Amino acid sequence: MSLGGYDVEVQRPGGLATEEMTLNMGPQHPSTHGVLRFIVKADGEVMREAIPDVGYLHRSIEKIAEKVGYHGFMPYTDRVDYVAAMPCNQGWAMVSEKLAGIEVPRRAEYCRVIACELNRIASHLLSVGSMGMDIGAYTPFTHALREREYINDLLEDLCGARLTFNYMRIGGVAWDLPPEWVPKAVAFLDRFEPLIDEYNALISYNKIYVERLANVAVITAEEAIDYNLVGPNLRGSGVKFDVRKDLPYSVYPEFEFDVPIGSGEVGTVGDCFDRYMVRINEMKESCRILRQALAGVPEGSVLAKVPRKFKPPAGDAYVRVESARGDMGWYCVSDGSEYPHRVKIRTGSFTATSIIDKVSRGLMLADLIAVVASFDLVAPEIDR
Amino acid sequence: MDAAALHQTLQARFGDAIGTLESGMEPAIRVAPAAIVGVCTYLKTDPALGFDCLSNQSGVDYPARHEIEVVYHLISYRLRHACILKVGVPRDNPAMPSVAGVWRTAIWQEREIFDLLGVVFDGHPDLRRILLPEDWVGHPLRKDFVEPTEYHGISTKRESML
């Protein structure tokens, strides 16, 4: 069965012996977005299989959690997914708060939503920008990164860091919104929102771009669910599920926003283009959420009273946050001591990588780059 | 369907293979290792349950109870409900059936549990280490794991100079 691949008959002059070729791609490769390796078995330009080899970035973050305690683990969560560190912060804060039964002040929840949505836009910009670069269009990358820099500036004003934020705390956030920060964030949205359409004009519907992405690596809704794809990769296959909407947390129920899904507008539902387009459309929705959140930040404190010796009662809890790469699962077991008994982080990149072996069969070798980019893989998130 | 009702449904169908309903923040249903594939297949295929996705599969080492617990967080995208299953396997012989035939996401999630906790999933199509090198000795998320002092002759210790 061809999974949206090309029906390519490799033509060879008669009598020439051919054999399958094993190629190594990575672990250091510009388009693997981190350290990630594929072992490709190819028949000419057509892949028989592409087996991902992961683990190069395994830093045993889950084991570290058992050693450093609840408060001490927060900076490590930044390193789980450094492209979208805010939702990782939030996942860890939420699972700890759930174990200990801590109520987060409303102002802190607004700060979290604002930080996470800005981070989501930054992450999606990197994703759609590098997608263009991966398949040969350099300029869109610079446009995306230019806007991402403004978000980094905003987040730096907010918490002092541009990548690994360590912004959230169990019980709230570390810093209140700085003075005059909200108007600056609104000014950014005013500037950025029209640029999304400019971006579409610049690259999204470019003929070469569309032909590299449309009908490539089509994933049906059933396959996406079976392999536990999450976030834009799941929604690209037409499954309308967003943790912010369907299992709401924080103050997300207070905001109006839509959940974009793949429509197969230039090809088939669930192809690389749909996954790309979902991210473009999600940036618009994040802008909508941000406008509502920035306009309605309530007064109050940004951090609940949480003991320095944080000992949640024995038990286990599982929370889901909608990271830029989708439903991120945080499972934490407490034994009543200062140190978590076990922390498990189930990330979107991990499950997305697991389907590559299946979808790559029958694709052209060059399409592997498009597939990896369309999944928005962040290698450290796979390996943790 | 809430956890108590689901527990009753499963008990009626699978009898003794379904253990207690663990109360707590999130109620979890204990399942005997031998029955896990049957239970999961039923949970996935029964139209009223429809748990089409294995969201998260984790392994937890409990040395005091002499067991490793495998935790299944299931979700149904179609019916928008979730449930939790827990399976305990003995620490000295942690083997249990694989659910990779039910949800293919388990292929990788079980590889990770095998790698880090040493649970052997029978019937798994490709059970090998995933995050650690193939020649790694031991399973680091076991509580009694001792960090090796060297790896291929390279010391893992660096004494502080100060």
Coordinates of C-alpha atoms in Angstrom, one line a residue:
Chain A
M1 CA 0.0 0.0 0.0
S2 CA 1.3 3.4 -0.8
L3 CA 0.9 6.0 2.0
G4 CA 0.5 9.0 -0.2
G5 CA 3.9 8.2 -1.7
Y6 CA 4.6 8.3 -5.4
D7 CA 3.8 5.3 -7.5
V8 CA 7.3 5.3 -9.0
E9 CA 8.5 2.5 -11.2
V10 CA 12.3 2.7 -11.2
Q11 CA 13.4 2.3 -14.8
R12 CA 16.6 0.5 -15.3
P13 CA 18.4 -0.6 -18.4
G14 CA 18.0 -4.3 -18.9
G15 CA 20.5 -6.7 -17.5
L16 CA 22.0 -4.3 -14.9
A17 CA 22.1 -5.8 -11.4
T18 CA 20.7 -3.5 -8.7
E19 CA 20.6 -3.8 -5.0
E20 CA 19.0 -2.1 -2.1
M21 CA 21.2 0.6 -0.6
T22 CA 21.5 1.3 3.1
L23 CA 22.1 5.0 3.8
N24 CA 22.9 6.8 7.0
M25 CA 21.2 10.2 7.6
G26 CA 22.4 12.0 10.6
P27 CA 22.9 12.1 13.6
Q28 CA 24.3 15.5 12.6
H29 CA 22.2 16.7 9.7
P30 CA 20.9 20.2 9.1
S31 CA 17.4 19.1 8.7
T32 CA 17.0 16.7 11.6
H33 CA 16.4 19.6 14.0
G34 CA 18.8 18.3 16.6
V35 CA 20.7 15.1 16.9
L36 CA 18.6 12.4 15.3
R37 CA 19.6 9.6 12.9
F38 CA 17.8 7.6 10.3
I39 CA 18.9 4.4 8.8
V40 CA 17.4 4.5 5.3
K41 CA 17.1 1.5 3.0
A42 CA 16.6 2.9 -0.5
D43 CA 15.9 1.5 -3.9
G44 CA 17.3 4.2 -6.0
E45 CA 15.5 7.4 -4.9
V46 CA 12.6 5.4 -3.3
M47 CA 12.8 4.6 0.4
R48 CA 12.0 1.1 1.4
E49 CA 12.1 2.1 5.1
A50 CA 13.6 4.8 7.2
I51 CA 14.2 3.6 10.8
P52 CA 14.7 6.4 13.3
D53 CA 17.6 5.9 15.8
V54 CA 17.0 8.1 18.8
G55 CA 18.7 8.6 22.1
Y56 CA 21.6 10.9 21.2
L57 CA 20.1 13.6 23.4
H58 CA 19.0 11.5 26.3
R59 CA 19.9 13.4 29.4
S60 CA 18.0 11.3 31.8
I61 CA 15.8 14.2 32.8
E62 CA 13.2 11.8 34.4
K63 CA 15.9 10.3 36.6
I64 CA 17.2 13.8 37.5
A65 CA 13.7 14.7 38.7
E66 CA 14.0 11.9 41.3
K67 CA 17.2 13.6 42.6
V68 CA 16.5 17.3 42.7
G69 CA 13.1 17.7 44.2
Y70 CA 10.0 19.5 43.0
H71 CA 11.1 23.1 43.0
G72 CA 14.6 22.2 41.8
F73 CA 13.2 20.3 38.7
M74 CA 11.6 23.4 37.1
P75 CA 14.8 24.6 35.2
Y76 CA 15.2 21.1 33.8
T77 CA 11.7 21.1 32.3
D78 CA 12.9 23.9 30.0
R79 CA 15.4 21.4 28.5
V80 CA 12.7 18.9 27.7
D81 CA 11.6 21.0 24.7
Y82 CA 13.7 24.1 24.5
V83 CA 11.7 25.5 21.5
A84 CA 8.6 25.7 23.6
A85 CA 9.8 25.6 27.2
M86 CA 6.8 27.5 28.7
P87 CA 4.3 24.7 28.3
C88 CA 6.9 22.3 29.8
N89 CA 7.2 24.6 32.8
Q90 CA 3.4 24.7 33.0
G91 CA 3.1 20.9 32.8
W92 CA 5.5 20.4 35.7
A93 CA 3.9 23.2 37.8
M94 CA 0.4 21.7 37.1
V95 CA 1.2 18.1 38.0
S96 CA 2.9 19.3 41.2
E97 CA 0.0 21.5 42.1
K98 CA -2.5 18.7 41.4
L99 CA -0.6 16.4 43.8
A100 CA -0.5 19.0 46.5
G101 CA -3.9 20.5 45.9
I102 CA -2.6 24.1 45.4
E103 CA -4.8 26.8 44.0
V104 CA -3.1 29.1 41.5
P105 CA -4.0 32.8 41.7
R106 CA -5.9 34.0 38.6
R107 CA -3.4 36.6 37.7
A108 CA -0.7 33.9 37.6
E109 CA -2.9 31.8 35.3
Y110 CA -3.2 34.7 32.9
C111 CA 0.5 35.2 33.0
R112 CA 0.9 31.5 32.2
V113 CA -1.5 31.6 29.3
I114 CA 0.1 34.7 27.8
A115 CA 3.6 33.3 28.2
C116 CA 2.6 29.9 26.7
E117 CA 0.7 31.4 23.7
L118 CA 3.6 33.7 22.9
N119 CA 5.9 30.7 23.1
R120 CA 3.6 28.7 20.9
I121 CA 3.8 31.4 18.2
A122 CA 7.6 31.5 18.5
S123 CA 7.7 27.7 18.2
H124 CA 5.4 27.6 15.2
L125 CA 7.4 30.3 13.5
L126 CA 10.5 28.3 13.9
S127 CA 8.7 25.2 12.6
V128 CA 7.2 26.8 9.5
G129 CA 10.3 28.8 8.8
S130 CA 12.6 25.9 9.0
M131 CA 10.2 23.8 7.0
G132 CA 10.8 26.2 4.1
M133 CA 14.5 26.1 4.6
D134 CA 14.6 22.3 4.8
I135 CA 13.0 22.0 1.4
G136 CA 15.0 24.7 -0.2
A137 CA 13.5 28.1 0.4
Y138 CA 15.8 30.2 2.6
T139 CA 14.1 33.6 2.7
P140 CA 10.9 32.6 4.6
F141 CA 13.1 31.4 7.4
T142 CA 14.5 34.8 7.9
H143 CA 11.1 36.3 7.9
A144 CA 9.8 33.9 10.5
L145 CA 12.9 34.3 12.7
R146 CA 12.7 38.1 12.5
E147 CA 9.2 37.9 14.2
R148 CA 10.4 35.3 16.6
E149 CA 13.1 37.6 17.8
Y150 CA 10.4 40.1 19.0
I151 CA 8.7 37.4 21.0
N152 CA 12.1 36.4 22.5
D153 CA 12.5 40.1 23.4
L154 CA 9.1 40.1 25.1
L155 CA 9.7 36.9 27.0
E156 CA 13.2 38.2 28.0
D157 CA 11.5 41.3 29.5
L158 CA 9.1 39.0 31.2
C159 CA 11.5 36.5 32.8
G160 CA 15.1 37.4 31.8
A161 CA 15.6 34.5 29.4
R162 CA 15.1 34.0 25.7
L163 CA 15.0 30.2 25.4
T164 CA 15.1 28.3 28.7
F165 CA 12.7 30.5 30.7
N166 CA 12.4 28.9 34.1
Y167 CA 9.4 31.3 34.4
M168 CA 6.8 29.3 36.2
R169 CA 6.8 28.1 39.8
I170 CA 4.7 25.6 41.6
G171 CA 1.8 27.8 42.6
G172 CA 2.2 30.5 40.0
V173 CA 4.9 32.3 38.1
A174 CA 8.2 33.8 39.2
W175 CA 7.7 37.4 37.9
D176 CA 4.7 39.6 37.4
L177 CA 4.2 41.3 34.1
P178 CA 6.7 44.2 33.9
P179 CA 5.3 47.8 33.8
E180 CA 4.3 48.9 30.2
W181 CA 4.8 45.3 29.0
V182 CA 1.1 44.7 28.1
P183 CA 1.0 47.5 25.5
K184 CA 4.3 46.3 24.0
A185 CA 2.8 42.8 23.6
V186 CA -0.4 44.2 22.0
A187 CA 1.8 46.3 19.7
F188 CA 3.6 43.1 18.7
L189 CA 0.2 41.4 17.9
D190 CA -0.8 44.4 15.8
R191 CA 2.3 44.1 13.8
F192 CA 2.4 40.3 13.6
E193 CA -1.2 39.4 12.7
P194 CA -1.1 40.9 9.1
L195 CA 2.3 39.2 8.6
I196 CA 0.7 35.8 8.8
D197 CA -1.1 36.6 5.5
E198 CA 2.1 38.0 4.1
Y199 CA 3.7 34.7 5.0
N200 CA 1.0 32.8 3.1
A201 CA 1.6 35.0 0.1
L202 CA 5.3 34.6 0.4
I203 CA 5.6 30.8 0.6
S204 CA 2.6 28.8 1.7
Y205 CA 0.9 28.6 -1.7
N206 CA 4.1 28.8 -3.7
K207 CA 3.8 26.1 -6.5
I208 CA 7.1 24.4 -5.7
Y209 CA 6.4 24.5 -2.0
V210 CA 2.9 23.0 -2.4
E211 CA 4.2 20.2 -4.7
R212 CA 6.8 19.3 -2.2
L213 CA 4.2 19.0 0.6
A214 CA 0.8 18.1 -0.9
N215 CA -0.1 14.4 -0.9
V216 CA 3.2 13.6 0.8
A217 CA 3.1 11.2 3.8
V218 CA -0.7 11.2 4.2
I219 CA -1.7 10.0 7.6
T220 CA -5.3 9.0 8.2
A221 CA -7.1 9.9 11.4
E222 CA -7.1 6.3 12.5
E223 CA -3.4 5.9 12.0
A224 CA -2.7 9.2 13.8
I225 CA -4.7 8.1 16.8
D226 CA -3.2 4.6 16.7
Y227 CA 0.3 6.0 16.8
N228 CA -0.7 8.6 19.4
L229 CA 0.1 11.6 17.3
V230 CA -0.8 14.8 19.1
G231 CA -1.2 18.5 18.5
P232 CA -0.9 19.9 15.0
N233 CA 0.2 16.5 13.7
L234 CA -3.1 14.9 15.0
R235 CA -5.2 17.9 13.9
G236 CA -3.6 17.9 10.5
S237 CA -5.1 14.5 10.0
G238 CA -8.5 16.0 10.7
V239 CA -9.0 15.1 14.3
K240 CA -10.4 18.1 16.1
F241 CA -8.8 17.7 19.5
D242 CA -7.0 20.3 21.5
V243 CA -6.3 19.9 25.2
R244 CA -7.0 23.6 25.7
K245 CA -10.5 23.1 24.3
D246 CA -11.4 19.5 25.1
L247 CA -9.8 18.9 28.5
P248 CA -9.5 22.5 29.5
Y249 CA -7.0 23.6 32.1
S250 CA -5.9 26.9 33.5
V251 CA -8.1 29.8 32.3
Y252 CA -8.4 28.6 28.7
P253 CA -12.2 28.2 29.0
E254 CA -12.5 31.9 29.4
F255 CA -11.2 32.6 25.9
E256 CA -12.8 32.3 22.5
F257 CA -10.7 30.5 19.9
D258 CA -11.1 27.9 17.2
V259 CA -9.2 24.7 16.7
P260 CA -7.9 24.5 13.1
I261 CA -7.7 21.1 11.5
G262 CA -6.3 19.8 8.2
S263 CA -8.7 20.2 5.3
G264 CA -6.7 18.7 2.4
E265 CA -6.9 22.1 0.7
V266 CA -4.2 21.4 -1.8
G267 CA -4.0 17.7 -1.5
T268 CA -5.3 15.0 0.9
V269 CA -6.3 15.4 4.5
G270 CA -3.3 14.5 6.7
D271 CA -0.5 15.3 4.2
C272 CA 2.5 17.4 5.1
F273 CA 0.9 20.5 3.8
D274 CA -2.1 20.1 6.2
R275 CA 0.3 19.7 9.2
Y276 CA 2.1 22.9 8.1
M277 CA -1.1 24.8 7.5
V278 CA -2.5 23.9 10.9
R279 CA 0.5 25.6 12.5
I280 CA 0.0 28.7 10.4
N281 CA -3.7 28.9 11.4
E282 CA -2.9 28.2 15.1
M283 CA -0.7 31.2 15.2
K284 CA -3.8 33.3 14.3
E285 CA -5.8 31.6 17.1
S286 CA -3.0 32.2 19.6
C287 CA -3.1 35.9 18.7
R288 CA -6.9 35.8 19.4
I289 CA -6.2 34.2 22.8
L290 CA -3.4 36.7 23.5
R291 CA -5.6 39.7 22.7
Q292 CA -8.3 38.5 25.1
A293 CA -5.8 37.5 27.8
L294 CA -3.8 40.8 27.6
A295 CA -7.0 42.8 27.8
G296 CA -8.3 41.0 30.9
V297 CA -5.4 40.4 33.2
P298 CA -6.9 40.5 36.7
E299 CA -5.3 42.1 39.7
G300 CA -3.8 40.1 42.5
S301 CA -0.7 38.1 43.3
V302 CA 1.1 35.9 40.9
L303 CA 2.3 33.2 43.3
A304 CA 0.5 31.2 45.9
K305 CA 2.0 30.4 49.2
V306 CA 3.9 27.2 48.7
P307 CA 6.2 25.8 51.3
R308 CA 9.9 25.7 50.5
K309 CA 10.0 22.1 51.6
F310 CA 7.5 20.9 49.1
K311 CA 6.1 17.5 50.1
P312 CA 2.9 16.6 48.3
P313 CA 1.0 13.7 49.9
A314 CA 1.6 10.2 48.5
G315 CA -0.3 9.5 45.3
D316 CA 0.0 9.9 41.6
A317 CA -1.3 12.4 39.1
Y318 CA -1.4 12.8 35.3
V319 CA -1.9 16.2 33.6
R320 CA -2.0 17.1 29.9
V321 CA -0.9 20.4 28.6
E322 CA -1.2 21.6 25.0
S323 CA 2.4 22.3 24.1
A324 CA 3.4 23.7 20.7
R325 CA 3.8 20.0 19.8
G326 CA 0.5 19.0 21.2
D327 CA -0.8 17.0 24.2
M328 CA 2.1 16.7 26.5
G329 CA 1.6 14.2 29.3
W330 CA 3.1 14.6 32.7
Y331 CA 2.8 11.7 35.1
C332 CA 4.2 12.1 38.6
V333 CA 4.2 9.7 41.5
S334 CA 4.8 11.1 44.9
D335 CA 5.8 9.0 47.9
G336 CA 5.1 11.8 50.3
S337 CA 8.8 12.9 50.4
E338 CA 10.6 16.0 49.1
Y339 CA 11.6 14.1 46.0
P340 CA 9.3 12.7 43.3
H341 CA 9.2 8.9 43.2
R342 CA 8.9 8.9 39.5
V343 CA 8.3 11.5 36.7
K344 CA 7.3 10.4 33.2
I345 CA 7.0 12.9 30.4
R346 CA 5.2 11.7 27.2
T347 CA 6.1 14.2 24.5
G348 CA 4.6 14.8 21.1
S349 CA 7.9 14.4 19.2
F350 CA 8.4 10.9 20.7
T351 CA 5.2 9.5 19.3
A352 CA 5.6 11.4 16.1
T353 CA 9.0 9.9 15.5
S354 CA 7.5 6.4 16.0
I355 CA 5.3 6.7 12.9
I356 CA 8.1 7.8 10.6
D357 CA 9.2 4.2 9.9
K358 CA 5.6 3.5 8.7
V359 CA 5.0 6.7 6.6
S360 CA 8.4 6.8 5.0
R361 CA 7.9 3.5 3.1
G362 CA 7.5 4.2 -0.6
L363 CA 8.4 7.9 -0.4
M364 CA 11.2 9.5 -2.2
L365 CA 14.3 10.1 -0.2
A366 CA 14.0 13.8 -0.4
D367 CA 10.5 13.6 1.1
L368 CA 12.0 12.3 4.4
I369 CA 13.2 15.9 5.0
A370 CA 9.7 17.2 4.4
V371 CA 8.2 14.6 6.7
V372 CA 10.5 15.3 9.5
A373 CA 9.9 19.1 9.2
S374 CA 6.1 18.6 8.9
F375 CA 6.1 16.7 12.3
D376 CA 8.0 19.6 13.9
L377 CA 10.3 17.2 15.7
V378 CA 12.4 18.6 18.4
A379 CA 15.0 16.0 19.1
P380 CA 15.6 16.7 22.8
E381 CA 11.9 16.2 23.4
I382 CA 12.1 12.7 21.9
D383 CA 15.0 11.7 24.1
R384 CA 14.5 13.7 27.2
Chain B
M1 CA -18.4 6.5 31.7
D2 CA -16.8 7.1 35.1
A3 CA -14.1 4.8 36.6
A4 CA -16.4 3.0 39.0
A5 CA -18.9 2.0 36.3
L6 CA -16.0 1.0 34.0
H7 CA -14.6 -1.1 36.8
Q8 CA -17.9 -2.9 37.2
T9 CA -18.2 -3.5 33.5
L10 CA -14.8 -5.0 33.3
Q11 CA -15.2 -7.1 36.4
A12 CA -18.4 -8.5 35.0
R13 CA -16.6 -9.5 31.8
F14 CA -13.2 -10.5 33.0
G15 CA -13.9 -11.6 36.6
D16 CA -10.8 -12.2 38.8
A17 CA -8.4 -10.7 36.2
I18 CA -9.7 -7.3 37.2
G19 CA -8.4 -6.2 40.6
T20 CA -9.4 -3.4 42.9
L21 CA -10.4 0.1 41.8
E22 CA -7.7 2.2 43.3
S23 CA -9.2 5.3 44.8
G24 CA -7.1 8.4 44.9
M25 CA -6.9 11.6 42.9
E26 CA -7.4 9.6 39.7
P27 CA -9.1 6.2 40.2
A28 CA -7.1 3.5 38.5
I29 CA -8.2 -0.1 37.6
R30 CA -5.8 -2.9 38.5
V31 CA -5.5 -5.6 35.9
A32 CA -3.7 -8.9 36.1
P33 CA -0.7 -9.0 33.6
A34 CA -2.0 -12.1 31.8
A35 CA -5.3 -10.4 31.0
I36 CA -4.0 -7.1 29.8
V37 CA -4.3 -7.7 26.0
G38 CA -7.8 -9.0 26.3
V39 CA -8.9 -6.1 28.5
C40 CA -7.2 -3.5 26.2
T41 CA -8.7 -5.1 23.1
Y42 CA -12.1 -4.9 24.7
L43 CA -11.6 -1.3 25.8
K44 CA -10.6 -0.3 22.3
T45 CA -13.2 -2.3 20.3
D46 CA -16.3 -2.1 22.4
P47 CA -18.4 0.7 20.8
A48 CA -19.6 2.1 24.1
L49 CA -16.0 2.4 25.5
G50 CA -14.0 3.2 22.4
F51 CA -10.6 3.9 24.0
D52 CA -8.9 4.4 20.6
C53 CA -5.6 5.9 22.0
L54 CA -3.0 4.9 24.5
S55 CA -2.0 8.3 25.5
N56 CA 0.8 7.4 27.9
Q57 CA 2.4 4.2 29.1
S58 CA 4.8 4.5 32.1
G59 CA 6.7 2.1 34.2
V60 CA 7.2 2.8 37.9
D61 CA 9.5 0.8 40.2
Y62 CA 8.2 0.0 43.7
P63 CA 11.0 -1.9 45.5
A64 CA 9.0 -2.0 48.8
R65 CA 6.1 -3.8 47.0
H66 CA 8.6 -5.9 45.0
E67 CA 6.9 -4.9 41.8
I68 CA 7.2 -2.8 38.8
E69 CA 4.0 -1.1 37.8
V70 CA 3.1 -0.4 34.2
V71 CA 0.5 2.4 34.0
Y72 CA -1.8 2.9 31.0
H73 CA -3.4 6.3 30.5
L74 CA -6.1 5.7 27.9
I75 CA -8.3 8.3 26.1
S76 CA -11.1 8.0 23.7
Y77 CA -11.1 10.8 21.1
R78 CA -14.5 9.7 19.8
L79 CA -16.3 9.6 23.1
R80 CA -14.1 12.1 25.0
H81 CA -13.4 10.1 28.1
A82 CA -10.3 8.7 29.8
C83 CA -9.3 5.9 32.1
I84 CA -6.2 4.5 33.8
L85 CA -5.1 0.9 34.1
K86 CA -2.3 -0.4 36.3
V87 CA -0.5 -3.7 36.0
G88 CA 2.0 -5.0 38.5
V89 CA 4.7 -7.4 37.5
P90 CA 7.3 -8.9 39.9
R91 CA 10.6 -7.1 40.0
D92 CA 12.7 -10.3 39.8
N93 CA 10.8 -11.5 36.7
P94 CA 9.2 -8.5 35.1
A95 CA 7.5 -10.0 32.1
M96 CA 4.1 -9.3 30.7
P97 CA 2.2 -9.3 27.4
S98 CA 2.7 -6.5 25.0
V99 CA -0.2 -4.3 23.9
A100 CA 1.6 -3.2 20.7
G101 CA -1.0 -5.3 18.8
V102 CA -3.8 -3.2 20.2
W103 CA -2.3 0.3 19.9
R104 CA 0.8 0.7 17.7
T105 CA 2.0 3.6 19.8
A106 CA 2.9 1.0 22.4
I107 CA 5.7 -0.3 20.1
W108 CA 7.9 2.7 21.1
Q109 CA 6.4 3.3 24.6
E110 CA 7.1 -0.3 25.6
R111 CA 10.6 -0.1 24.2
E112 CA 11.2 2.8 26.5
I113 CA 9.9 1.0 29.5
F114 CA 12.0 -2.0 28.6
D115 CA 15.1 0.2 28.2
L116 CA 14.7 2.2 31.4
L117 CA 13.0 -0.3 33.7
G118 CA 13.7 -3.7 32.2
V119 CA 10.1 -4.9 31.8
V120 CA 10.0 -7.6 29.1
F121 CA 6.9 -7.3 26.9
D122 CA 6.1 -10.7 25.4
G123 CA 4.9 -10.6 21.8
H124 CA 6.5 -7.2 21.1
P125 CA 7.6 -6.9 17.5
D126 CA 10.8 -5.1 18.1
L127 CA 11.9 -5.1 21.8
R128 CA 15.3 -3.4 22.0
R129 CA 16.7 -0.5 23.8
I130 CA 15.6 2.9 22.5
L131 CA 17.3 5.7 24.4
L132 CA 20.4 4.1 25.8
P133 CA 23.2 2.4 23.9
E134 CA 22.6 -1.2 23.0
D135 CA 25.5 -2.4 25.2
W136 CA 24.3 -0.5 28.3
V137 CA 24.1 -2.6 31.5
G138 CA 21.1 -2.3 33.7
H139 CA 18.0 -0.2 33.8
P140 CA 18.5 3.3 35.2
L141 CA 15.0 4.0 36.4
R142 CA 15.1 1.0 38.8
K143 CA 15.5 2.4 42.3
D144 CA 18.5 0.0 43.0
F145 CA 20.4 1.1 39.8
V146 CA 24.0 2.0 40.6
E147 CA 25.5 4.5 38.3
P148 CA 28.4 2.8 36.5
T149 CA 31.9 4.3 37.3
E150 CA 33.0 4.0 33.7
Y151 CA 31.7 3.5 30.2
H152 CA 34.1 1.8 27.7
G153 CA 37.0 2.9 29.9
I154 CA 35.9 6.5 30.2
S155 CA 35.4 7.4 33.8
T156 CA 32.0 8.9 34.7
K157 CA 33.5 10.5 37.8
R158 CA 35.0 14.0 37.9
E159 CA 36.3 15.0 41.3
S160 CA 35.9 18.6 42.1
M161 CA 39.2 20.5 41.9
L162 CA 38.0 23.1 44.5

